[in-house]
Amino acid sequence: MSKKTTEAAVAHRGYNVENPRKSWLLTIVMGLMLIYTYLPLLWLFISSTKTQGDLFSTFGLWFGHDFALWDNIREALTYNDGQFVRWFLNTLMYVVLGAGGSVLLSVLAGYGLAKFDFPGKNAVFAIVIGAVAVPGTALAVPTFLMFAKLGLTNTPWSVIIPSLISPFGLYLMWQFTRDAVPTELLEAARIDGASEFRTFRQVALPLLGPGIVTVSLFAIVATWNNYFLPLIMLKDASWYPLTIGLNAWNAQAATAGGQAIFNLVITASLLTIIPLIAAFLGLQRFWQAGLASGGVKE
Amino acid sequence: MSAIPVAASTPSAAPPKQAPARRPRRRWTGWGFVGPFMLVFAFVFLAPILYSIYLSLFQKRMVGGNQFVGLDNYTQLLADPQFWEAFRRVALFLVVQVPIMLTLSLLAALAIDSLKLYGTAFFRISIFMPYAVPAVVAALMWGFMYGNRFGLVGSLSDFLGVSIPDPLGANMILVSIGNIVTWEFVGYNMLIFYSSLKTIPHSLYEAAAIDGASEWRIITAIKIPALRGALGIATIFSIIGSFQLFNEPSILQSLAPNAITTYYTPNYYAYNLSFAGQQYNYSATVAIVMGLITMAVAYFVQLRGNREN
């Protein structure tokens, strides 16, 4: 290709490895991927501005006769005595307790694995890594039966307790701690007489910021999007998270005598994804730094 | 980083050449940090695994209640055509969808890492965005778009004057699910590759460029080999994901009731066995066998990856 010669020709104009010449061709090719990414989201947004009638009768990628977004939002929030708001609050609770607890456990255990040598350490590695390969659903049925025996099914605990463990979070945190916390620093604190926990809290923890943000985001996504576990554990709709609630609304149309509320399913879907997308955009500087500084590297 | 001033203020405590101090001493202290994780882990991972092995060795009989049957459930499974149909389906899914998805992710990561795109940061965050969308919402969105009632596929067929095969029909549904899964996870895998590419020192590229290496040569000789570890991780996650396929078919079921059977994937089969059929013992057997197959395949792939290294 002539690309090489062109590059040589422009080299003296200030282009280099750090700042190569931009390529329109590559941008356009990648633009196709962008269209693929945004198409369903665009459809979702446009559809949530439509009345149920317009949904069926107008073209999917353009607005309908009425702009019903605000009506749809109002109706979604108040339908069935504000069921959606209840599910939203449930999801928040599962995220705070489940994802929050999982981050706490991952940070502690990641630090323990990265900075200590203790009897049984290799066994911990082997067991956790081995368990990652066990499909989550292989665990679902026995977990359900176990929890049923303990009287935990149909309570929030049945969703929160399994969310506390994230082997991936542990792995990320262990890698991150190993690279971000110098052992000499810990030794210094110990020599100064600090207890192990104080050393962790005051010396190591401040260095772990980007790693913690990264692990938190992955834990929040996993809990917010959790579907399978609450599906089998919860019967009572008042404990549902958003995901199960949405599917219940959708399935309602197929049941005998059930009211089809597709406009609400669509608008509620939009409301479900907005908080996560906002979190990703707002925190991207931190989590991208966390990933880049050793998170996923082998 | 903020570590530097602290480290500088205590030079006497950490002399540069003190090799023994760098190695942590072998004491029980570490358990104080790892203990809480392992305790919960034992409760939500190890106990259920052991319990499901126990369950798979029993059968509920009309007379006599729960009876120990040894490996009977396993021999029944080996001869169960529904299980094998489901298994063949996810295996097909694995060999077709995963390579397509990972190739797209790799190309996207390389393109973004090349810094040759206008608006690199926008591309990076946009392509990752679908990962934040719950599988339920993703399956509903695509399911509605596939559908003939307010779907786009129907509109497109009318517009082009051709009949596009129904994405929710029995012939196309696996492809349609593959598209949803690809949409959800291209960005996630792209990010794994991208953060791995970021760890390559740029001086290597400069050295290669000075030696006259082409762009293509830099990709094949430096970038791809450096991605080996990330590729391995992404492949293993994708294998586990394919064998576990559940959310998308279970949600699409209400939109495509004729195309998605109760044993559409092994997981969906296990789910229906226990929650629609109360066959907990047999369901546990399905789950264990799929777990064993997944581990074997993941292990085999990892082994091959290491050997090629």
Coordinates of C-alpha atoms in Angstrom, one line a residue:
Chain A
M1 CA 0.0 0.0 0.0
S2 CA 1.0 3.6 -0.4
K3 CA 0.2 4.2 3.2
K4 CA 3.8 3.7 4.2
T5 CA 5.2 6.3 1.8
T6 CA 2.5 8.8 2.8
E7 CA 3.5 8.3 6.4
A8 CA 7.2 8.8 5.6
A9 CA 6.2 12.0 3.8
V10 CA 4.3 13.4 6.7
A11 CA 6.7 12.3 9.4
H12 CA 8.4 15.7 9.3
R13 CA 5.1 17.5 9.8
G14 CA 5.0 16.4 13.4
Y15 CA 3.2 13.0 13.2
N16 CA 4.9 10.2 15.2
V17 CA 4.0 7.0 17.1
E18 CA 2.3 9.0 19.9
N19 CA 0.4 11.2 17.5
P20 CA -0.2 9.4 14.2
R21 CA -2.0 10.9 11.2
K22 CA -5.8 10.4 11.7
S23 CA -7.4 8.1 9.2
W24 CA -10.9 8.9 7.8
L25 CA -11.1 5.4 6.3
L26 CA -10.6 3.7 9.6
T27 CA -13.0 6.1 11.3
I28 CA -15.7 5.4 8.8
V29 CA -15.2 1.6 9.1
M30 CA -15.4 1.9 12.9
G31 CA -18.4 4.2 12.4
L32 CA -20.3 1.1 11.2
M33 CA -19.7 -0.5 14.5
L34 CA -20.9 2.6 16.2
I35 CA -24.2 2.4 14.3
Y36 CA -24.6 -1.2 15.3
T37 CA -24.0 -0.2 18.9
Y38 CA -26.4 2.7 19.0
L39 CA -29.2 1.3 16.8
P40 CA -31.1 -0.5 19.6
L41 CA -30.5 2.3 22.0
L42 CA -31.8 4.8 19.5
W43 CA -34.8 2.5 18.9
L44 CA -35.4 2.3 22.6
F45 CA -35.4 6.1 23.0
I46 CA -37.6 6.8 20.1
S47 CA -40.0 4.0 21.1
S48 CA -40.3 5.3 24.6
T49 CA -41.7 8.6 23.2
K50 CA -44.6 6.7 21.5
T51 CA -48.1 5.8 22.7
Q52 CA -49.0 2.1 22.5
G53 CA -51.0 2.8 19.3
D54 CA -48.1 4.5 17.6
L55 CA -45.7 1.7 18.6
F56 CA -47.7 -0.6 16.4
S57 CA -48.5 1.7 13.6
T58 CA -45.5 3.9 13.0
F59 CA -42.0 3.3 11.7
G60 CA -39.6 2.1 14.5
L61 CA -36.8 4.6 13.9
W62 CA -38.8 7.7 13.7
F63 CA -41.1 9.5 16.1
G64 CA -44.9 8.8 16.2
H65 CA -47.8 11.2 16.0
D66 CA -47.7 12.1 19.7
F67 CA -44.7 12.8 21.8
A68 CA -45.7 10.7 24.8
L69 CA -42.4 10.4 26.6
W70 CA -43.5 12.3 29.7
D71 CA -46.8 10.5 29.9
N72 CA -45.1 7.2 29.5
I73 CA -42.6 8.0 32.3
R74 CA -45.4 9.2 34.6
E75 CA -47.5 6.1 33.8
A76 CA -44.5 3.7 34.3
L77 CA -43.8 5.2 37.7
T78 CA -47.3 5.0 38.9
Y79 CA -48.6 1.8 37.3
N80 CA -49.8 -0.8 39.8
D81 CA -49.3 1.5 42.8
G82 CA -45.8 2.5 41.8
Q83 CA -44.5 -1.0 41.4
F84 CA -41.6 0.2 39.3
V85 CA -40.4 2.6 42.0
R86 CA -40.4 -0.2 44.5
W87 CA -38.4 -2.4 42.1
F88 CA -36.0 0.5 41.6
L89 CA -35.5 0.9 45.3
N90 CA -35.0 -2.9 45.7
T91 CA -32.3 -2.8 43.0
L92 CA -30.6 0.0 44.8
M93 CA -30.7 -2.0 48.0
Y94 CA -29.2 -5.1 46.3
V95 CA -26.5 -2.9 44.8
V96 CA -25.6 -1.1 48.0
L97 CA -25.5 -4.3 50.2
G98 CA -24.6 -6.9 47.6
A99 CA -22.1 -5.0 45.4
G100 CA -20.9 -3.0 48.3
G101 CA -20.2 -6.1 50.4
S102 CA -18.6 -7.8 47.4
V103 CA -16.2 -4.9 46.9
L104 CA -15.3 -4.9 50.6
L105 CA -14.5 -8.6 50.6
S106 CA -12.6 -8.4 47.3
V107 CA -10.4 -5.5 48.5
L108 CA -9.6 -7.2 51.8
A109 CA -8.9 -10.6 50.2
G110 CA -7.0 -9.2 47.2
Y111 CA -4.8 -7.3 49.7
G112 CA -4.3 -10.5 51.7
L113 CA -3.3 -12.5 48.7
A114 CA -1.0 -9.9 47.2
K115 CA 0.9 -8.9 50.4
F116 CA 0.9 -11.9 52.7
D117 CA 2.3 -15.4 52.7
F118 CA 0.1 -17.6 54.8
P119 CA -0.5 -21.4 55.2
G120 CA -3.1 -22.5 52.7
K121 CA -2.5 -19.6 50.3
N122 CA -2.0 -21.9 47.3
A123 CA -5.2 -23.8 48.2
V124 CA -7.1 -20.6 48.2
F125 CA -5.9 -19.8 44.7
A126 CA -6.7 -23.2 43.4
I127 CA -10.1 -23.3 44.9
V128 CA -11.2 -19.8 43.8
I129 CA -9.8 -20.2 40.3
G130 CA -11.3 -23.6 39.9
A131 CA -14.7 -22.4 41.1
V132 CA -14.7 -19.6 38.5
A133 CA -15.0 -22.3 35.8
V134 CA -18.1 -23.8 37.5
P135 CA -21.0 -22.3 35.6
G136 CA -23.1 -20.1 37.9
T137 CA -26.2 -21.9 36.9
A138 CA -24.7 -25.2 38.0
L139 CA -24.8 -23.7 41.4
A140 CA -28.3 -22.2 41.1
V141 CA -30.4 -25.2 41.7
P142 CA -28.5 -26.5 44.8
T143 CA -28.2 -22.9 46.1
F144 CA -31.9 -22.5 45.8
L145 CA -32.6 -25.8 47.6
M146 CA -30.1 -25.0 50.3
F147 CA -31.5 -21.5 50.8
A148 CA -35.0 -22.9 50.9
K149 CA -34.0 -25.2 53.7
L150 CA -32.6 -22.3 55.6
G151 CA -35.7 -20.3 55.0
L152 CA -33.9 -17.6 53.0
T153 CA -35.7 -17.9 49.7
N154 CA -38.2 -15.2 48.9
T155 CA -36.2 -12.8 51.1
P156 CA -33.7 -10.1 50.0
W157 CA -30.9 -12.2 51.6
S158 CA -31.3 -14.8 48.9
V159 CA -30.2 -12.2 46.3
I160 CA -27.7 -10.3 48.5
I161 CA -25.6 -13.2 50.0
P162 CA -24.6 -14.8 46.6
S163 CA -23.8 -11.4 45.2
L164 CA -21.2 -10.9 47.9
I165 CA -18.7 -13.2 46.1
S166 CA -17.1 -12.0 42.9
P167 CA -14.1 -14.2 41.9
F168 CA -13.4 -11.7 39.1
G169 CA -13.3 -8.8 41.5
L170 CA -10.9 -10.7 43.8
Y171 CA -8.7 -11.4 40.8
L172 CA -8.7 -7.7 39.7
M173 CA -8.0 -6.5 43.2
W174 CA -5.2 -9.0 43.8
Q175 CA -3.5 -7.9 40.6
F176 CA -4.0 -4.2 41.2
T177 CA -2.7 -4.4 44.8
R178 CA 0.4 -6.2 43.8
D179 CA 1.3 -3.4 41.4
A180 CA 0.0 -0.4 43.2
V181 CA 1.1 -0.9 46.8
P182 CA 4.9 -1.1 47.4
T183 CA 5.7 -3.7 50.1
E184 CA 8.5 -1.4 51.4
L185 CA 5.8 1.1 52.4
L186 CA 4.0 -1.5 54.4
E187 CA 7.2 -2.6 56.1
A188 CA 7.9 1.0 57.0
A189 CA 4.5 1.4 58.7
R190 CA 4.9 -1.8 60.6
I191 CA 8.3 -0.7 61.8
D192 CA 6.7 2.5 63.0
G193 CA 4.4 0.3 65.1
A194 CA 1.2 0.4 63.2
S195 CA -1.1 -2.6 63.5
E196 CA -1.8 -4.7 60.4
F197 CA -5.3 -3.3 60.0
R198 CA -4.1 0.3 60.5
T199 CA -1.4 -0.3 57.9
F200 CA -4.0 -1.5 55.5
R201 CA -6.4 1.3 56.2
Q202 CA -4.0 4.2 56.2
V203 CA -1.2 3.2 53.9
A204 CA -2.6 0.7 51.4
L205 CA -6.2 1.8 51.0
P206 CA -5.5 5.3 49.7
L207 CA -3.3 3.8 46.9
L208 CA -6.1 1.4 45.8
G209 CA -8.6 4.1 44.7
P210 CA -8.7 3.4 40.9
G211 CA -8.7 -0.4 41.5
I212 CA -11.6 0.0 43.9
V213 CA -13.6 2.2 41.5
T214 CA -13.1 -0.4 38.7
V215 CA -14.1 -3.4 40.8
S216 CA -17.1 -1.4 42.2
L217 CA -18.3 -0.6 38.7
F218 CA -18.2 -4.2 37.6
A219 CA -19.9 -5.3 40.8
I220 CA -22.6 -2.7 40.4
V221 CA -23.3 -3.8 36.8
A222 CA -23.4 -7.5 37.9
T223 CA -25.9 -6.7 40.7
W224 CA -28.0 -4.2 38.7
N225 CA -28.2 -6.6 35.8
N226 CA -28.6 -9.8 37.8
Y227 CA -31.5 -11.8 36.4
F228 CA -31.1 -15.6 37.0
L229 CA -30.6 -15.6 40.7
P230 CA -33.6 -13.4 41.7
L231 CA -35.7 -15.2 39.1
I232 CA -35.4 -18.5 40.9
M233 CA -35.2 -17.1 44.5
L234 CA -38.0 -14.6 44.6
K235 CA -41.7 -15.4 44.2
D236 CA -43.1 -12.2 45.9
A237 CA -43.2 -9.3 43.4
S238 CA -42.5 -6.8 46.1
W239 CA -38.9 -8.0 46.4
Y240 CA -38.2 -8.1 42.7
P241 CA -35.3 -6.1 41.2
L242 CA -35.9 -4.1 38.0
T243 CA -34.8 -6.9 35.7
I244 CA -37.4 -9.4 36.9
G245 CA -40.0 -6.7 37.1
L246 CA -39.5 -5.7 33.5
N247 CA -39.8 -9.3 32.3
A248 CA -42.9 -9.7 34.4
W249 CA -44.5 -6.6 32.7
N250 CA -43.5 -8.0 29.3
A251 CA -44.9 -11.4 30.0
Q252 CA -48.1 -9.9 31.2
A253 CA -49.2 -9.4 27.6
A254 CA -49.0 -13.1 27.0
T255 CA -51.1 -14.2 29.9
A256 CA -54.8 -14.7 29.7
G257 CA -56.7 -11.5 30.4
G258 CA -53.4 -9.7 30.9
Q259 CA -53.1 -6.1 29.8
A260 CA -50.4 -5.4 27.1
I261 CA -48.3 -2.5 28.3
F262 CA -45.5 -2.5 25.8
N263 CA -45.1 1.3 26.0
L264 CA -44.4 1.0 29.7
V265 CA -42.0 -2.0 29.3
I266 CA -40.0 0.1 26.8
T267 CA -40.1 3.3 28.9
A268 CA -39.2 1.4 32.0
S269 CA -36.3 -0.3 30.2
L270 CA -35.0 3.1 29.3
L271 CA -35.3 4.3 32.9
T272 CA -33.5 1.1 34.0
I273 CA -30.4 1.6 31.9
I274 CA -29.9 5.4 32.4
P275 CA -28.4 5.2 35.9
L276 CA -25.7 2.7 34.9
I277 CA -24.8 4.5 31.8
A278 CA -24.5 7.7 33.8
A279 CA -22.3 6.0 36.3
F280 CA -20.0 4.6 33.5
L281 CA -19.7 8.0 31.8
G282 CA -19.2 9.9 35.1
L283 CA -16.5 7.6 36.5
Q284 CA -14.8 6.6 33.2
R285 CA -11.6 8.5 34.0
F286 CA -11.2 6.4 37.2
W287 CA -12.2 2.9 36.0
Q288 CA -10.2 3.2 32.8
A289 CA -7.2 4.1 34.8
G290 CA -7.9 1.2 37.1
L291 CA -8.1 -1.3 34.2
A292 CA -5.0 0.1 32.5
S293 CA -2.8 0.0 35.5
G294 CA -2.5 -3.7 35.7
G295 CA -6.1 -4.9 36.2
V296 CA -6.4 -7.3 33.3
K297 CA -2.9 -7.8 32.3
E298 CA -1.5 -11.3 32.5
Chain B
M1 CA 1.4 8.8 42.3
S2 CA 0.7 9.9 45.8
A3 CA 3.0 7.2 47.0
I4 CA 6.2 9.0 46.1
P5 CA 6.3 11.7 48.9
V6 CA 5.6 9.1 51.5
A7 CA 8.3 6.8 50.2
A8 CA 10.8 9.6 50.0
S9 CA 10.2 10.6 53.6
T10 CA 11.2 7.2 55.0
P11 CA 14.3 6.3 53.1
S12 CA 16.0 4.8 56.1
A13 CA 13.2 2.4 56.8
A14 CA 13.3 0.9 53.3
P15 CA 16.8 0.8 51.9
P16 CA 16.9 -0.1 48.3
K17 CA 18.8 -3.4 48.6
Q18 CA 17.1 -5.4 51.3
A19 CA 15.8 -8.4 49.4
P20 CA 14.6 -10.5 52.4
A21 CA 12.2 -7.7 53.6
R22 CA 10.5 -7.7 50.2
R23 CA 9.3 -11.2 50.6
P24 CA 6.3 -11.3 53.0
R25 CA 6.9 -13.6 56.0
R26 CA 4.8 -16.7 56.2
R27 CA 2.3 -16.0 59.0
W28 CA -1.3 -16.5 59.7
T29 CA -2.0 -12.7 59.5
G30 CA -3.1 -13.0 55.9
W31 CA -6.1 -15.1 56.8
G32 CA -7.4 -12.0 58.7
F33 CA -7.9 -10.4 55.3
V34 CA -8.7 -13.5 53.1
G35 CA -10.9 -15.1 55.8
P36 CA -14.1 -13.2 55.4
F37 CA -14.1 -13.7 51.6
M38 CA -13.4 -17.5 52.0
L39 CA -16.1 -17.8 54.6
V40 CA -18.9 -16.4 52.4
F41 CA -17.3 -18.3 49.4
A42 CA -17.6 -21.6 51.2
F43 CA -21.2 -20.8 51.9
V44 CA -22.3 -19.8 48.4
F45 CA -19.9 -21.8 46.2
L46 CA -18.5 -24.8 47.9
A47 CA -21.5 -25.9 49.9
P48 CA -23.8 -25.8 46.8
I49 CA -21.3 -27.7 44.7
L50 CA -21.1 -30.5 47.3
Y51 CA -24.9 -30.4 47.8
S52 CA -25.5 -30.8 44.1
I53 CA -23.2 -33.7 43.9
Y54 CA -25.2 -35.3 46.7
L55 CA -28.5 -34.5 45.0
S56 CA -27.3 -36.1 41.7
L57 CA -26.9 -39.4 43.5
F58 CA -30.5 -39.7 44.6
Q59 CA -33.9 -40.1 43.0
K60 CA -37.3 -39.2 44.3
R61 CA -39.5 -42.3 44.0
M62 CA -43.3 -42.6 44.4
V63 CA -42.7 -45.4 46.9
G64 CA -39.8 -45.1 49.4
G65 CA -39.2 -41.3 49.0
N66 CA -35.6 -40.3 48.4
Q67 CA -33.4 -43.2 47.3
F68 CA -29.8 -43.5 46.7
V69 CA -29.3 -44.6 43.1
G70 CA -25.6 -44.2 42.5
L71 CA -24.9 -43.0 39.0
D72 CA -28.3 -43.8 37.6
N73 CA -29.1 -40.1 36.9
Y74 CA -25.8 -39.9 35.0
T75 CA -26.5 -42.9 32.8
Q76 CA -30.0 -41.5 32.1
L77 CA -28.4 -38.2 31.1
L78 CA -26.0 -39.8 28.7
A79 CA -28.9 -41.3 26.8
D80 CA -31.1 -38.2 27.0
P81 CA -31.7 -36.9 23.4
Q82 CA -33.0 -33.5 24.8
F83 CA -29.9 -32.9 26.7
W84 CA -27.7 -33.7 23.7
E85 CA -29.7 -31.5 21.4
A86 CA -29.3 -28.6 23.8
F87 CA -25.6 -29.4 24.1
R88 CA -25.1 -29.5 20.4
R89 CA -26.9 -26.1 20.1
V90 CA -24.6 -24.3 22.6
A91 CA -21.5 -26.0 21.1
L92 CA -22.5 -24.7 17.6
F93 CA -23.1 -21.3 19.2
L94 CA -19.7 -21.4 20.8
V95 CA -17.8 -22.2 17.6
V96 CA -19.6 -19.6 15.5
Q97 CA -20.5 -16.7 17.7
V98 CA -17.4 -16.6 19.9
P99 CA -14.8 -16.3 17.1
I100 CA -17.0 -13.6 15.4
M101 CA -17.3 -11.6 18.6
L102 CA -13.7 -11.9 19.6
T103 CA -12.5 -10.9 16.1
L104 CA -14.7 -7.8 16.2
S105 CA -13.5 -6.9 19.7
L106 CA -9.8 -7.4 18.6
L107 CA -10.3 -5.2 15.5
A108 CA -12.0 -2.5 17.6
A109 CA -9.2 -2.6 20.2
L110 CA -6.5 -2.4 17.6
A111 CA -8.3 0.5 15.8
I112 CA -8.8 2.4 19.1
D113 CA -5.2 1.7 20.2
S114 CA -3.8 2.9 16.9
L115 CA -4.8 6.5 17.8
K116 CA -5.7 7.0 14.2
L117 CA -9.4 7.5 14.8
Y118 CA -11.1 10.8 14.9
G119 CA -12.7 10.9 18.4
T120 CA -10.9 7.9 19.9
A121 CA -12.3 8.4 23.4
F122 CA -15.9 8.6 22.1
F123 CA -15.4 5.3 20.2
R124 CA -13.9 3.6 23.2
I125 CA -16.7 4.5 25.6
S126 CA -19.5 4.0 23.0
I127 CA -18.6 0.5 22.1
F128 CA -18.3 -0.5 25.7
M129 CA -21.7 1.0 26.6
P130 CA -23.9 -2.1 25.8
Y131 CA -22.1 -3.9 28.6
A132 CA -24.0 -1.7 31.1
V133 CA -27.4 -2.7 29.5
P134 CA -29.0 -5.6 31.4
A135 CA -29.4 -8.8 29.4
V136 CA -33.1 -8.5 30.0
V137 CA -33.3 -5.0 28.4
A138 CA -31.0 -6.1 25.5
A139 CA -33.1 -9.1 24.8
L140 CA -36.3 -7.1 25.0
M141 CA -35.0 -4.4 22.7
W142 CA -33.7 -6.7 20.0
G143 CA -36.7 -9.0 20.5
F144 CA -39.1 -6.2 19.8
M145 CA -36.9 -5.0 16.8
Y146 CA -36.9 -8.6 15.4
G147 CA -40.7 -8.9 15.9
N148 CA -43.3 -8.4 13.2
R149 CA -45.6 -6.2 15.2
F150 CA -43.5 -3.1 15.8
G151 CA -40.3 -4.5 14.5
L152 CA -37.8 -3.0 12.2
V153 CA -37.2 -6.2 10.3
G154 CA -40.7 -6.2 9.1
S155 CA -40.4 -2.6 8.0
L156 CA -37.2 -3.3 6.3
S157 CA -38.7 -6.2 4.4
D158 CA -41.5 -4.0 3.2
F159 CA -39.2 -1.2 2.2
L160 CA -36.8 -3.4 0.3
G161 CA -39.6 -5.5 -1.2
V162 CA -37.9 -8.7 -0.2
S163 CA -38.9 -11.2 2.4
I164 CA -36.2 -11.4 5.1
P165 CA -36.5 -14.6 7.1
D166 CA -38.3 -14.1 10.4
P167 CA -35.5 -13.6 13.0
L168 CA -37.8 -15.2 15.7
G169 CA -38.6 -18.2 13.5
A170 CA -37.1 -21.6 14.4
N171 CA -34.5 -21.5 11.7
M172 CA -33.1 -18.0 12.6
I173 CA -33.5 -17.8 16.4
L174 CA -30.0 -19.0 17.2
V175 CA -28.5 -16.5 14.9
S176 CA -30.7 -13.8 16.4
I177 CA -29.5 -14.8 19.9
G178 CA -26.0 -14.7 18.7
N179 CA -26.4 -11.2 17.5
I180 CA -27.8 -10.1 20.9
V181 CA -24.9 -11.7 22.7
T182 CA -22.4 -10.2 20.3
W183 CA -23.9 -6.7 20.8
E184 CA -23.7 -7.1 24.6
F185 CA -20.1 -8.3 24.8
V186 CA -18.1 -6.9 21.9
G187 CA -17.3 -3.8 24.0
Y188 CA -16.4 -5.8 27.1
N189 CA -13.9 -7.9 25.3
M190 CA -12.6 -4.9 23.4
L191 CA -11.8 -3.3 26.8
I192 CA -9.9 -6.4 28.0
F193 CA -7.8 -6.3 24.8
Y194 CA -7.4 -2.6 24.9
S195 CA -6.2 -2.4 28.5
S196 CA -3.7 -5.2 27.6
L197 CA -2.5 -3.2 24.6
K198 CA -2.0 -0.2 26.9
T199 CA 0.6 -2.0 28.9
I200 CA 3.0 -2.3 25.8
P201 CA 5.7 0.3 26.1
H202 CA 5.4 2.7 23.2
S203 CA 9.2 2.8 22.8
L204 CA 8.8 -0.6 21.2
Y205 CA 6.7 0.8 18.4
E206 CA 9.2 3.6 17.9
A207 CA 12.1 1.2 17.7
A208 CA 10.1 -0.9 15.2
A209 CA 9.2 2.1 13.1
I210 CA 12.8 3.2 13.0
D211 CA 13.8 -0.3 11.8
G212 CA 11.3 0.2 9.0
A213 CA 8.5 -2.0 10.3
S214 CA 5.1 -1.4 8.6
E215 CA 2.0 -0.8 10.6
W216 CA 0.9 -4.4 9.8
R217 CA 4.2 -5.8 11.0
I218 CA 3.9 -4.0 14.3
I219 CA 0.5 -5.4 14.8
T220 CA 1.5 -9.0 14.0
A221 CA 4.9 -9.0 15.6
I222 CA 4.3 -6.9 18.7
K223 CA 0.7 -6.3 19.5
I224 CA -0.9 -9.7 18.8
P225 CA 1.8 -11.6 20.8
A226 CA 1.4 -9.2 23.7
L227 CA -2.4 -9.9 23.7
R228 CA -2.0 -13.7 24.2
G229 CA -2.9 -13.6 27.9
A230 CA -5.9 -11.3 27.3
L231 CA -7.1 -13.5 24.4
G232 CA -6.9 -16.5 26.7
I233 CA -8.9 -14.9 29.4
A234 CA -11.5 -13.6 26.9
T235 CA -11.8 -17.0 25.3
I236 CA -12.3 -18.8 28.5
F237 CA -14.9 -16.3 29.7
S238 CA -16.7 -16.7 26.4
I239 CA -16.7 -20.5 26.6
I240 CA -18.2 -20.3 30.1
G241 CA -20.7 -17.8 28.8
S242 CA -21.8 -19.8 25.8
F243 CA -22.3 -23.0 27.8
Q244 CA -24.3 -21.1 30.4
L245 CA -26.6 -19.5 27.8
F246 CA -29.8 -18.8 29.6
N247 CA -31.0 -15.2 29.9
E248 CA -31.5 -14.4 26.2
P249 CA -33.5 -17.5 25.3
S250 CA -35.5 -17.4 28.5
I251 CA -36.5 -13.8 27.8
L252 CA -37.1 -14.3 24.1
Q253 CA -39.3 -17.3 24.9
S254 CA -42.4 -15.1 25.3
L255 CA -41.8 -13.5 21.9
A256 CA -40.9 -16.7 20.1
P257 CA -42.8 -19.4 21.9
N258 CA -42.6 -21.9 19.0
A259 CA -38.9 -21.5 18.3
I260 CA -37.6 -21.9 21.9
T261 CA -38.2 -25.3 23.4
T262 CA -38.0 -26.0 27.2
Y263 CA -34.7 -27.7 26.5
Y264 CA -33.3 -25.0 24.2
T265 CA -30.0 -24.8 26.1
P266 CA -28.6 -27.1 28.8
N267 CA -29.1 -24.4 31.4
Y268 CA -32.6 -23.6 30.3
Y269 CA -33.3 -27.4 30.5
A270 CA -31.9 -27.6 34.0
Y271 CA -34.0 -24.6 35.0
N272 CA -37.2 -26.0 33.6
L273 CA -36.5 -29.5 35.1
S274 CA -36.3 -28.1 38.5
F275 CA -38.8 -25.2 38.5
A276 CA -41.4 -26.5 36.1
G277 CA -41.0 -30.2 36.7
Q278 CA -39.8 -30.5 40.3
Q279 CA -37.0 -32.9 39.1
Y280 CA -34.4 -31.5 41.3
N281 CA -32.1 -34.5 41.3
Y282 CA -32.0 -34.8 37.5
S283 CA -31.6 -31.1 37.2
A284 CA -28.6 -31.1 39.5
T285 CA -27.1 -33.9 37.3
V286 CA -27.5 -31.7 34.2
A287 CA -25.8 -28.8 35.9
I288 CA -22.9 -31.0 37.1
V289 CA -22.3 -32.5 33.7
M290 CA -22.3 -29.1 32.1
G291 CA -19.9 -27.8 34.8
L292 CA -17.5 -30.7 34.1
I293 CA -17.7 -30.2 30.3
T294 CA -17.1 -26.5 30.7
M295 CA -14.1 -27.0 33.0
A296 CA -12.6 -29.6 30.6
V297 CA -13.0 -27.4 27.6
A298 CA -11.7 -24.3 29.4
Y299 CA -8.7 -26.3 30.7
F300 CA -8.0 -27.7 27.2
V301 CA -8.1 -24.3 25.6
Q302 CA -5.8 -22.9 28.3
L303 CA -3.4 -25.8 27.9
R304 CA -3.2 -25.3 24.1
G305 CA -2.7 -21.6 24.6
N306 CA 0.2 -22.2 26.9
R307 CA 1.8 -24.7 24.6
E308 CA 1.7 -22.3 21.7
N309 CA 3.4 -19.8 23.9

